[in-house]
Amino acid sequence: MNSLAELPGLGPKSQAMLHAAGIHSHGELAQLGAVAAWRRIRRHAGKSVSLNLLWALEGALTGRHWQDIARKERSRLLAELAAQDEQDVPAPP
């Protein structure tokens, strides 16, 4: 499975956002991981990108429904997102 279209739970709009952010294959998405991919999409598409896409990306990578991800792994993904955001903030002088 290499095509984004083959991944469960990612519709045409999600696939278009991935392509616009430079993510064109399952391998590229898997290498980045759901959180880094979501952050890249948000940089390209703006603040209108919801956390539901993060849940869908994780679901696509793990073969589970996005609502299951949102219920069971929300805290872990949000902590990972916060950690990556923190790494991007320059240290105070």
PDB file of N, CA and C in Angstrom:
ATOM      1  N   MET A   1       0.848  -1.166   0.000  1.00  0.00           N
ATOM      2  CA  MET A   1       0.000   0.000   0.000  1.00  0.00           C
ATOM      3  C   MET A   1       0.900   1.237   0.000  1.00  0.00           C
ATOM      4  N   ASN A   2       0.887   1.968  -1.084  1.00  0.00           N
ATOM      5  CA  ASN A   2       1.721   3.159  -1.183  1.00  0.00           C
ATOM      6  C   ASN A   2       0.889   4.418  -1.388  1.00  0.00           C
ATOM      7  N   SER A   3      -0.283   4.280  -1.959  1.00  0.00           N
ATOM      8  CA  SER A   3      -1.110   5.428  -2.273  1.00  0.00           C
ATOM      9  C   SER A   3      -1.877   5.918  -1.050  1.00  0.00           C
ATOM     10  N   LEU A   4      -1.995   7.228  -0.922  1.00  0.00           N
ATOM     11  CA  LEU A   4      -2.802   7.793   0.151  1.00  0.00           C
ATOM     12  C   LEU A   4      -4.263   7.409  -0.009  1.00  0.00           C
ATOM     13  N   ALA A   5      -4.715   7.226  -1.251  1.00  0.00           N
ATOM     14  CA  ALA A   5      -6.106   6.869  -1.512  1.00  0.00           C
ATOM     15  C   ALA A   5      -6.455   5.495  -0.945  1.00  0.00           C
ATOM     16  N   GLU A   6      -5.468   4.658  -0.727  1.00  0.00           N
ATOM     17  CA  GLU A   6      -5.702   3.319  -0.196  1.00  0.00           C
ATOM     18  C   GLU A   6      -5.819   3.295   1.321  1.00  0.00           C
ATOM     19  N   LEU A   7      -5.463   4.388   1.969  1.00  0.00           N
ATOM     20  CA  LEU A   7      -5.502   4.425   3.430  1.00  0.00           C
ATOM     21  C   LEU A   7      -6.932   4.608   3.921  1.00  0.00           C
ATOM     22  N   PRO A   8      -7.324   3.868   4.955  1.00  0.00           N
ATOM     23  CA  PRO A   8      -8.690   3.993   5.472  1.00  0.00           C
ATOM     24  C   PRO A   8      -8.909   5.335   6.157  1.00  0.00           C
ATOM     25  N   GLY A   9     -10.091   5.907   5.923  1.00  0.00           N
ATOM     26  CA  GLY A   9     -10.483   7.102   6.652  1.00  0.00           C
ATOM     27  C   GLY A   9      -9.994   8.420   6.085  1.00  0.00           C
ATOM     28  N   LEU A  10      -9.237   8.393   4.991  1.00  0.00           N
ATOM     29  CA  LEU A  10      -8.777   9.644   4.386  1.00  0.00           C
ATOM     30  C   LEU A  10      -9.533   9.878   3.087  1.00  0.00           C
ATOM     31  N   GLY A  11     -10.415  10.855   3.121  1.00  0.00           N
ATOM     32  CA  GLY A  11     -11.186  11.182   1.940  1.00  0.00           C
ATOM     33  C   GLY A  11     -10.424  12.100   1.001  1.00  0.00           C
ATOM     34  N   PRO A  12     -11.071  12.503  -0.076  1.00  0.00           N
ATOM     35  CA  PRO A  12     -10.422  13.359  -1.079  1.00  0.00           C
ATOM     36  C   PRO A  12      -9.896  14.674  -0.516  1.00  0.00           C
ATOM     37  N   LYS A  13     -10.637  15.291   0.408  1.00  0.00           N
ATOM     38  CA  LYS A  13     -10.188  16.574   0.977  1.00  0.00           C
ATOM     39  C   LYS A  13      -8.920  16.380   1.805  1.00  0.00           C
ATOM     40  N   SER A  14      -8.892  15.329   2.622  1.00  0.00           N
ATOM     41  CA  SER A  14      -7.697  15.041   3.429  1.00  0.00           C
ATOM     42  C   SER A  14      -6.513  14.719   2.535  1.00  0.00           C
ATOM     43  N   GLN A  15      -6.750  13.936   1.498  1.00  0.00           N
ATOM     44  CA  GLN A  15      -5.676  13.599   0.563  1.00  0.00           C
ATOM     45  C   GLN A  15      -5.145  14.842  -0.138  1.00  0.00           C
ATOM     46  N   ALA A  16      -6.043  15.759  -0.506  1.00  0.00           N
ATOM     47  CA  ALA A  16      -5.622  17.005  -1.162  1.00  0.00           C
ATOM     48  C   ALA A  16      -4.772  17.845  -0.220  1.00  0.00           C
ATOM     49  N   MET A  17      -5.150  17.898   1.057  1.00  0.00           N
ATOM     50  CA  MET A  17      -4.356  18.664   2.032  1.00  0.00           C
ATOM     51  C   MET A  17      -2.979  18.031   2.216  1.00  0.00           C
ATOM     52  N   LEU A  18      -2.923  16.706   2.255  1.00  0.00           N
ATOM     53  CA  LEU A  18      -1.632  16.022   2.353  1.00  0.00           C
ATOM     54  C   LEU A  18      -0.764  16.345   1.149  1.00  0.00           C
ATOM     55  N   HIS A  19      -1.345  16.259  -0.052  1.00  0.00           N
ATOM     56  CA  HIS A  19      -0.577  16.559  -1.269  1.00  0.00           C
ATOM     57  C   HIS A  19      -0.078  18.002  -1.258  1.00  0.00           C
ATOM     58  N   ALA A  20      -0.938  18.933  -0.865  1.00  0.00           N
ATOM     59  CA  ALA A  20      -0.550  20.351  -0.825  1.00  0.00           C
ATOM     60  C   ALA A  20       0.599  20.587   0.145  1.00  0.00           C
ATOM     61  N   ALA A  21       0.682  19.758   1.177  1.00  0.00           N
ATOM     62  CA  ALA A  21       1.754  19.884   2.169  1.00  0.00           C
ATOM     63  C   ALA A  21       2.992  19.077   1.784  1.00  0.00           C
ATOM     64  N   GLY A  22       2.969  18.466   0.602  1.00  0.00           N
ATOM     65  CA  GLY A  22       4.138  17.738   0.125  1.00  0.00           C
ATOM     66  C   GLY A  22       4.223  16.296   0.583  1.00  0.00           C
ATOM     67  N   ILE A  23       3.116  15.744   1.046  1.00  0.00           N
ATOM     68  CA  ILE A  23       3.066  14.355   1.501  1.00  0.00           C
ATOM     69  C   ILE A  23       2.267  13.583   0.465  1.00  0.00           C
ATOM     70  N   HIS A  24       2.933  12.710  -0.285  1.00  0.00           N
ATOM     71  CA  HIS A  24       2.306  12.086  -1.451  1.00  0.00           C
ATOM     72  C   HIS A  24       2.130  10.579  -1.351  1.00  0.00           C
ATOM     73  N   SER A  25       2.621   9.960  -0.296  1.00  0.00           N
ATOM     74  CA  SER A  25       2.509   8.503  -0.217  1.00  0.00           C
ATOM     75  C   SER A  25       2.331   8.052   1.226  1.00  0.00           C
ATOM     76  N   HIS A  26       1.888   6.820   1.363  1.00  0.00           N
ATOM     77  CA  HIS A  26       1.768   6.209   2.686  1.00  0.00           C
ATOM     78  C   HIS A  26       3.120   6.202   3.371  1.00  0.00           C
ATOM     79  N   GLY A  27       4.173   5.895   2.641  1.00  0.00           N
ATOM     80  CA  GLY A  27       5.516   5.856   3.212  1.00  0.00           C
ATOM     81  C   GLY A  27       5.948   7.196   3.779  1.00  0.00           C
ATOM     82  N   GLU A  28       5.661   8.269   3.052  1.00  0.00           N
ATOM     83  CA  GLU A  28       6.013   9.608   3.538  1.00  0.00           C
ATOM     84  C   GLU A  28       5.215   9.955   4.793  1.00  0.00           C
ATOM     85  N   LEU A  29       3.928   9.610   4.793  1.00  0.00           N
ATOM     86  CA  LEU A  29       3.093   9.864   5.956  1.00  0.00           C
ATOM     87  C   LEU A  29       3.589   9.054   7.151  1.00  0.00           C
ATOM     88  N   ALA A  30       3.900   7.790   6.921  1.00  0.00           N
ATOM     89  CA  ALA A  30       4.374   6.933   8.008  1.00  0.00           C
ATOM     90  C   ALA A  30       5.706   7.430   8.567  1.00  0.00           C
ATOM     91  N   GLN A  31       6.586   7.893   7.696  1.00  0.00           N
ATOM     92  CA  GLN A  31       7.886   8.392   8.144  1.00  0.00           C
ATOM     93  C   GLN A  31       7.723   9.637   9.011  1.00  0.00           C
ATOM     94  N   LEU A  32       6.826  10.519   8.641  1.00  0.00           N
ATOM     95  CA  LEU A  32       6.580  11.730   9.428  1.00  0.00           C
ATOM     96  C   LEU A  32       5.833  11.417  10.713  1.00  0.00           C
ATOM     97  N   GLY A  33       4.855  10.542  10.622  1.00  0.00           N
ATOM     98  CA  GLY A  33       3.950  10.296  11.731  1.00  0.00           C
ATOM     99  C   GLY A  33       2.790  11.270  11.664  1.00  0.00           C
ATOM    100  N   ALA A  34       1.723  10.925  12.349  1.00  0.00           N
ATOM    101  CA  ALA A  34       0.493  11.711  12.276  1.00  0.00           C
ATOM    102  C   ALA A  34       0.685  13.143  12.763  1.00  0.00           C
ATOM    103  N   VAL A  35       1.395  13.320  13.864  1.00  0.00           N
ATOM    104  CA  VAL A  35       1.530  14.660  14.456  1.00  0.00           C
ATOM    105  C   VAL A  35       2.343  15.587  13.547  1.00  0.00           C
ATOM    106  N   ALA A  36       3.494  15.144  13.094  1.00  0.00           N
ATOM    107  CA  ALA A  36       4.324  15.991  12.222  1.00  0.00           C
ATOM    108  C   ALA A  36       3.613  16.277  10.899  1.00  0.00           C
ATOM    109  N   ALA A  37       2.886  15.285  10.384  1.00  0.00           N
ATOM    110  CA  ALA A  37       2.133  15.505   9.143  1.00  0.00           C
ATOM    111  C   ALA A  37       1.038  16.539   9.363  1.00  0.00           C
ATOM    112  N   TRP A  38       0.314  16.433  10.482  1.00  0.00           N
ATOM    113  CA  TRP A  38      -0.736  17.396  10.789  1.00  0.00           C
ATOM    114  C   TRP A  38      -0.160  18.809  10.921  1.00  0.00           C
ATOM    115  N   ARG A  39       0.968  18.926  11.578  1.00  0.00           N
ATOM    116  CA  ARG A  39       1.604  20.243  11.742  1.00  0.00           C
ATOM    117  C   ARG A  39       2.009  20.818  10.384  1.00  0.00           C
ATOM    118  N   ARG A  40       2.517  19.970   9.510  1.00  0.00           N
ATOM    119  CA  ARG A  40       2.917  20.448   8.178  1.00  0.00           C
ATOM    120  C   ARG A  40       1.687  20.897   7.392  1.00  0.00           C
ATOM    121  N   ILE A  41       0.614  20.125   7.460  1.00  0.00           N
ATOM    122  CA  ILE A  41      -0.627  20.498   6.772  1.00  0.00           C
ATOM    123  C   ILE A  41      -1.133  21.829   7.316  1.00  0.00           C
ATOM    124  N   ARG A  42      -1.099  21.989   8.626  1.00  0.00           N
ATOM    125  CA  ARG A  42      -1.592  23.223   9.236  1.00  0.00           C
ATOM    126  C   ARG A  42      -0.756  24.428   8.806  1.00  0.00           C
ATOM    127  N   ARG A  43       0.558  24.238   8.653  1.00  0.00           N
ATOM    128  CA  ARG A  43       1.403  25.342   8.168  1.00  0.00           C
ATOM    129  C   ARG A  43       0.988  25.752   6.758  1.00  0.00           C
ATOM    130  N   HIS A  44       0.576  24.793   5.942  1.00  0.00           N
ATOM    131  CA  HIS A  44       0.189  25.097   4.564  1.00  0.00           C
ATOM    132  C   HIS A  44      -1.257  25.567   4.442  1.00  0.00           C
ATOM    133  N   ALA A  45      -2.163  24.971   5.220  1.00  0.00           N
ATOM    134  CA  ALA A  45      -3.590  25.249   5.057  1.00  0.00           C
ATOM    135  C   ALA A  45      -4.139  26.249   6.058  1.00  0.00           C
ATOM    136  N   GLY A  46      -3.396  26.531   7.114  1.00  0.00           N
ATOM    137  CA  GLY A  46      -3.847  27.513   8.086  1.00  0.00           C
ATOM    138  C   GLY A  46      -4.585  26.905   9.265  1.00  0.00           C
ATOM    139  N   LYS A  47      -5.061  27.783  10.102  1.00  0.00           N
ATOM    140  CA  LYS A  47      -5.663  27.379  11.380  1.00  0.00           C
ATOM    141  C   LYS A  47      -7.009  26.680  11.225  1.00  0.00           C
ATOM    142  N   SER A  48      -7.547  26.647  10.022  1.00  0.00           N
ATOM    143  CA  SER A  48      -8.833  25.973   9.828  1.00  0.00           C
ATOM    144  C   SER A  48      -8.709  24.447   9.877  1.00  0.00           C
ATOM    145  N   VAL A  49      -7.486  23.939   9.911  1.00  0.00           N
ATOM    146  CA  VAL A  49      -7.266  22.494   9.986  1.00  0.00           C
ATOM    147  C   VAL A  49      -7.585  22.037  11.413  1.00  0.00           C
ATOM    148  N   SER A  50      -8.570  21.154  11.531  1.00  0.00           N
ATOM    149  CA  SER A  50      -9.018  20.744  12.867  1.00  0.00           C
ATOM    150  C   SER A  50      -8.240  19.540  13.381  1.00  0.00           C
ATOM    151  N   LEU A  51      -8.402  19.293  14.655  1.00  0.00           N
ATOM    152  CA  LEU A  51      -7.774  18.118  15.261  1.00  0.00           C
ATOM    153  C   LEU A  51      -8.395  16.825  14.750  1.00  0.00           C
ATOM    154  N   ASN A  52      -9.593  16.896  14.185  1.00  0.00           N
ATOM    155  CA  ASN A  52     -10.171  15.683  13.599  1.00  0.00           C
ATOM    156  C   ASN A  52      -9.272  15.108  12.519  1.00  0.00           C
ATOM    157  N   LEU A  53      -8.560  15.973  11.802  1.00  0.00           N
ATOM    158  CA  LEU A  53      -7.624  15.472  10.801  1.00  0.00           C
ATOM    159  C   LEU A  53      -6.473  14.731  11.470  1.00  0.00           C
ATOM    160  N   LEU A  54      -6.016  15.203  12.618  1.00  0.00           N
ATOM    161  CA  LEU A  54      -4.960  14.500  13.349  1.00  0.00           C
ATOM    162  C   LEU A  54      -5.428  13.102  13.721  1.00  0.00           C
ATOM    163  N   TRP A  55      -6.662  13.011  14.235  1.00  0.00           N
ATOM    164  CA  TRP A  55      -7.190  11.695  14.594  1.00  0.00           C
ATOM    165  C   TRP A  55      -7.293  10.812  13.347  1.00  0.00           C
ATOM    166  N   ALA A  56      -7.725  11.391  12.216  1.00  0.00           N
ATOM    167  CA  ALA A  56      -7.868  10.622  10.977  1.00  0.00           C
ATOM    168  C   ALA A  56      -6.510  10.142  10.463  1.00  0.00           C
ATOM    169  N   LEU A  57      -5.482  10.981  10.566  1.00  0.00           N
ATOM    170  CA  LEU A  57      -4.145  10.579  10.119  1.00  0.00           C
ATOM    171  C   LEU A  57      -3.624   9.419  10.963  1.00  0.00           C
ATOM    172  N   GLU A  58      -3.804   9.507  12.274  1.00  0.00           N
ATOM    173  CA  GLU A  58      -3.375   8.419  13.152  1.00  0.00           C
ATOM    174  C   GLU A  58      -4.173   7.154  12.840  1.00  0.00           C
ATOM    175  N   GLY A  59      -5.467   7.311  12.621  1.00  0.00           N
ATOM    176  CA  GLY A  59      -6.296   6.167  12.263  1.00  0.00           C
ATOM    177  C   GLY A  59      -5.876   5.528  10.953  1.00  0.00           C
ATOM    178  N   ALA A  60      -5.534   6.355   9.975  1.00  0.00           N
ATOM    179  CA  ALA A  60      -5.092   5.830   8.682  1.00  0.00           C
ATOM    180  C   ALA A  60      -3.798   5.033   8.835  1.00  0.00           C
ATOM    181  N   LEU A  61      -2.916   5.499   9.692  1.00  0.00           N
ATOM    182  CA  LEU A  61      -1.638   4.809   9.893  1.00  0.00           C
ATOM    183  C   LEU A  61      -1.775   3.532  10.716  1.00  0.00           C
ATOM    184  N   THR A  62      -2.797   3.478  11.561  1.00  0.00           N
ATOM    185  CA  THR A  62      -2.942   2.319  12.444  1.00  0.00           C
ATOM    186  C   THR A  62      -4.119   1.426  12.076  1.00  0.00           C
ATOM    187  N   GLY A  63      -4.870   1.803  11.031  1.00  0.00           N
ATOM    188  CA  GLY A  63      -5.987   0.982  10.586  1.00  0.00           C
ATOM    189  C   GLY A  63      -7.199   1.037  11.497  1.00  0.00           C
ATOM    190  N   ARG A  64      -7.376   2.180  12.180  1.00  0.00           N
ATOM    191  CA  ARG A  64      -8.517   2.319  13.082  1.00  0.00           C
ATOM    192  C   ARG A  64      -9.348   3.540  12.702  1.00  0.00           C
ATOM    193  N   HIS A  65     -10.570   3.578  13.171  1.00  0.00           N
ATOM    194  CA  HIS A  65     -11.476   4.687  12.890  1.00  0.00           C
ATOM    195  C   HIS A  65     -11.039   5.918  13.678  1.00  0.00           C
ATOM    196  N   TRP A  66     -11.180   7.097  13.084  1.00  0.00           N
ATOM    197  CA  TRP A  66     -10.724   8.327  13.733  1.00  0.00           C
ATOM    198  C   TRP A  66     -11.430   8.571  15.059  1.00  0.00           C
ATOM    199  N   GLN A  67     -12.688   8.155  15.184  1.00  0.00           N
ATOM    200  CA  GLN A  67     -13.393   8.378  16.444  1.00  0.00           C
ATOM    201  C   GLN A  67     -12.814   7.512  17.561  1.00  0.00           C
ATOM    202  N   ASP A  68     -12.334   6.324  17.215  1.00  0.00           N
ATOM    203  CA  ASP A  68     -11.673   5.469  18.199  1.00  0.00           C
ATOM    204  C   ASP A  68     -10.378   6.128  18.667  1.00  0.00           C
ATOM    205  N   ILE A  69      -9.655   6.711  17.733  1.00  0.00           N
ATOM    206  CA  ILE A  69      -8.413   7.434  18.067  1.00  0.00           C
ATOM    207  C   ILE A  69      -8.745   8.603  18.986  1.00  0.00           C
ATOM    208  N   ALA A  70      -9.765   9.375  18.625  1.00  0.00           N
ATOM    209  CA  ALA A  70     -10.132  10.557  19.413  1.00  0.00           C
ATOM    210  C   ALA A  70     -10.495  10.179  20.844  1.00  0.00           C
ATOM    211  N   ARG A  71     -11.149   9.052  21.023  1.00  0.00           N
ATOM    212  CA  ARG A  71     -11.553   8.624  22.369  1.00  0.00           C
ATOM    213  C   ARG A  71     -10.388   8.066  23.161  1.00  0.00           C
ATOM    214  N   LYS A  72      -9.548   7.255  22.526  1.00  0.00           N
ATOM    215  CA  LYS A  72      -8.563   6.474  23.268  1.00  0.00           C
ATOM    216  C   LYS A  72      -7.151   7.047  23.269  1.00  0.00           C
ATOM    217  N   GLU A  73      -6.809   7.853  22.277  1.00  0.00           N
ATOM    218  CA  GLU A  73      -5.420   8.309  22.170  1.00  0.00           C
ATOM    219  C   GLU A  73      -5.269   9.818  22.097  1.00  0.00           C
ATOM    220  N   ARG A  74      -6.337  10.524  22.350  1.00  0.00           N
ATOM    221  CA  ARG A  74      -6.316  11.986  22.261  1.00  0.00           C
ATOM    222  C   ARG A  74      -5.216  12.594  23.129  1.00  0.00           C
ATOM    223  N   SER A  75      -5.120  12.160  24.379  1.00  0.00           N
ATOM    224  CA  SER A  75      -4.142  12.740  25.300  1.00  0.00           C
ATOM    225  C   SER A  75      -2.715  12.522  24.812  1.00  0.00           C
ATOM    226  N   ARG A  76      -2.425  11.308  24.352  1.00  0.00           N
ATOM    227  CA  ARG A  76      -1.072  11.016  23.870  1.00  0.00           C
ATOM    228  C   ARG A  76      -0.722  11.875  22.659  1.00  0.00           C
ATOM    229  N   LEU A  77      -1.643  11.993  21.719  1.00  0.00           N
ATOM    230  CA  LEU A  77      -1.378  12.779  20.514  1.00  0.00           C
ATOM    231  C   LEU A  77      -1.248  14.266  20.836  1.00  0.00           C
ATOM    232  N   LEU A  78      -2.088  14.765  21.721  1.00  0.00           N
ATOM    233  CA  LEU A  78      -1.984  16.181  22.102  1.00  0.00           C
ATOM    234  C   LEU A  78      -0.679  16.465  22.841  1.00  0.00           C
ATOM    235  N   ALA A  79      -0.223  15.523  23.664  1.00  0.00           N
ATOM    236  CA  ALA A  79       1.061  15.693  24.349  1.00  0.00           C
ATOM    237  C   ALA A  79       2.200  15.692  23.334  1.00  0.00           C
ATOM    238  N   GLU A  80       2.134  14.812  22.347  1.00  0.00           N
ATOM    239  CA  GLU A  80       3.165  14.778  21.304  1.00  0.00           C
ATOM    240  C   GLU A  80       3.147  16.077  20.494  1.00  0.00           C
ATOM    241  N   LEU A  81       1.958  16.563  20.197  1.00  0.00           N
ATOM    242  CA  LEU A  81       1.821  17.824  19.474  1.00  0.00           C
ATOM    243  C   LEU A  81       2.425  18.970  20.274  1.00  0.00           C
ATOM    244  N   ALA A  82       2.131  19.034  21.564  1.00  0.00           N
ATOM    245  CA  ALA A  82       2.679  20.088  22.421  1.00  0.00           C
ATOM    246  C   ALA A  82       4.200  19.999  22.491  1.00  0.00           C
ATOM    247  N   ALA A  83       4.728  18.792  22.567  1.00  0.00           N
ATOM    248  CA  ALA A  83       6.188  18.614  22.632  1.00  0.00           C
ATOM    249  C   ALA A  83       6.843  19.092  21.342  1.00  0.00           C
ATOM    250  N   GLN A  84       6.248  18.779  20.202  1.00  0.00           N
ATOM    251  CA  GLN A  84       6.818  19.241  18.933  1.00  0.00           C
ATOM    252  C   GLN A  84       6.700  20.752  18.799  1.00  0.00           C
ATOM    253  N   ASP A  85       5.572  21.316  19.258  1.00  0.00           N
ATOM    254  CA  ASP A  85       5.412  22.775  19.216  1.00  0.00           C
ATOM    255  C   ASP A  85       6.462  23.441  20.100  1.00  0.00           C
ATOM    256  N   GLU A  86       6.718  22.863  21.258  1.00  0.00           N
ATOM    257  CA  GLU A  86       7.699  23.409  22.190  1.00  0.00           C
ATOM    258  C   GLU A  86       9.097  23.414  21.591  1.00  0.00           C
ATOM    259  N   GLN A  87       9.421  22.402  20.823  1.00  0.00           N
ATOM    260  CA  GLN A  87      10.730  22.322  20.179  1.00  0.00           C
ATOM    261  C   GLN A  87      10.927  23.432  19.164  1.00  0.00           C
ATOM    262  N   ASP A  88       9.814  23.923  18.587  1.00  0.00           N
ATOM    263  CA  ASP A  88       9.885  24.976  17.578  1.00  0.00           C
ATOM    264  C   ASP A  88      10.034  26.379  18.165  1.00  0.00           C
ATOM    265  N   VAL A  89       9.768  26.521  19.449  1.00  0.00           N
ATOM    266  CA  VAL A  89       9.835  27.838  20.087  1.00  0.00           C
ATOM    267  C   VAL A  89      11.281  28.142  20.437  1.00  0.00           C
ATOM    268  N   PRO A  90      11.807  29.263  19.947  1.00  0.00           N
ATOM    269  CA  PRO A  90      13.197  29.601  20.287  1.00  0.00           C
ATOM    270  C   PRO A  90      13.359  29.850  21.792  1.00  0.00           C
ATOM    271  N   ALA A  91      14.476  29.473  22.293  1.00  0.00           N
ATOM    272  CA  ALA A  91      14.776  29.694  23.720  1.00  0.00           C
ATOM    273  C   ALA A  91      14.904  31.188  23.977  1.00  0.00           C
ATOM    274  N   PRO A  92      14.448  31.650  25.148  1.00  0.00           N
ATOM    275  CA  PRO A  92      14.573  33.082  25.462  1.00  0.00           C
ATOM    276  C   PRO A  92      16.050  33.468  25.600  1.00  0.00           C
ATOM    277  N   PRO A  93      16.367  34.704  25.256  1.00  0.00           N
ATOM    278  CA  PRO A  93      17.777  35.146  25.324  1.00  0.00           C
ATOM    279  C   PRO A  93      18.298  35.226  26.739  1.00  0.00           C
TER     280      PRO A  93
END
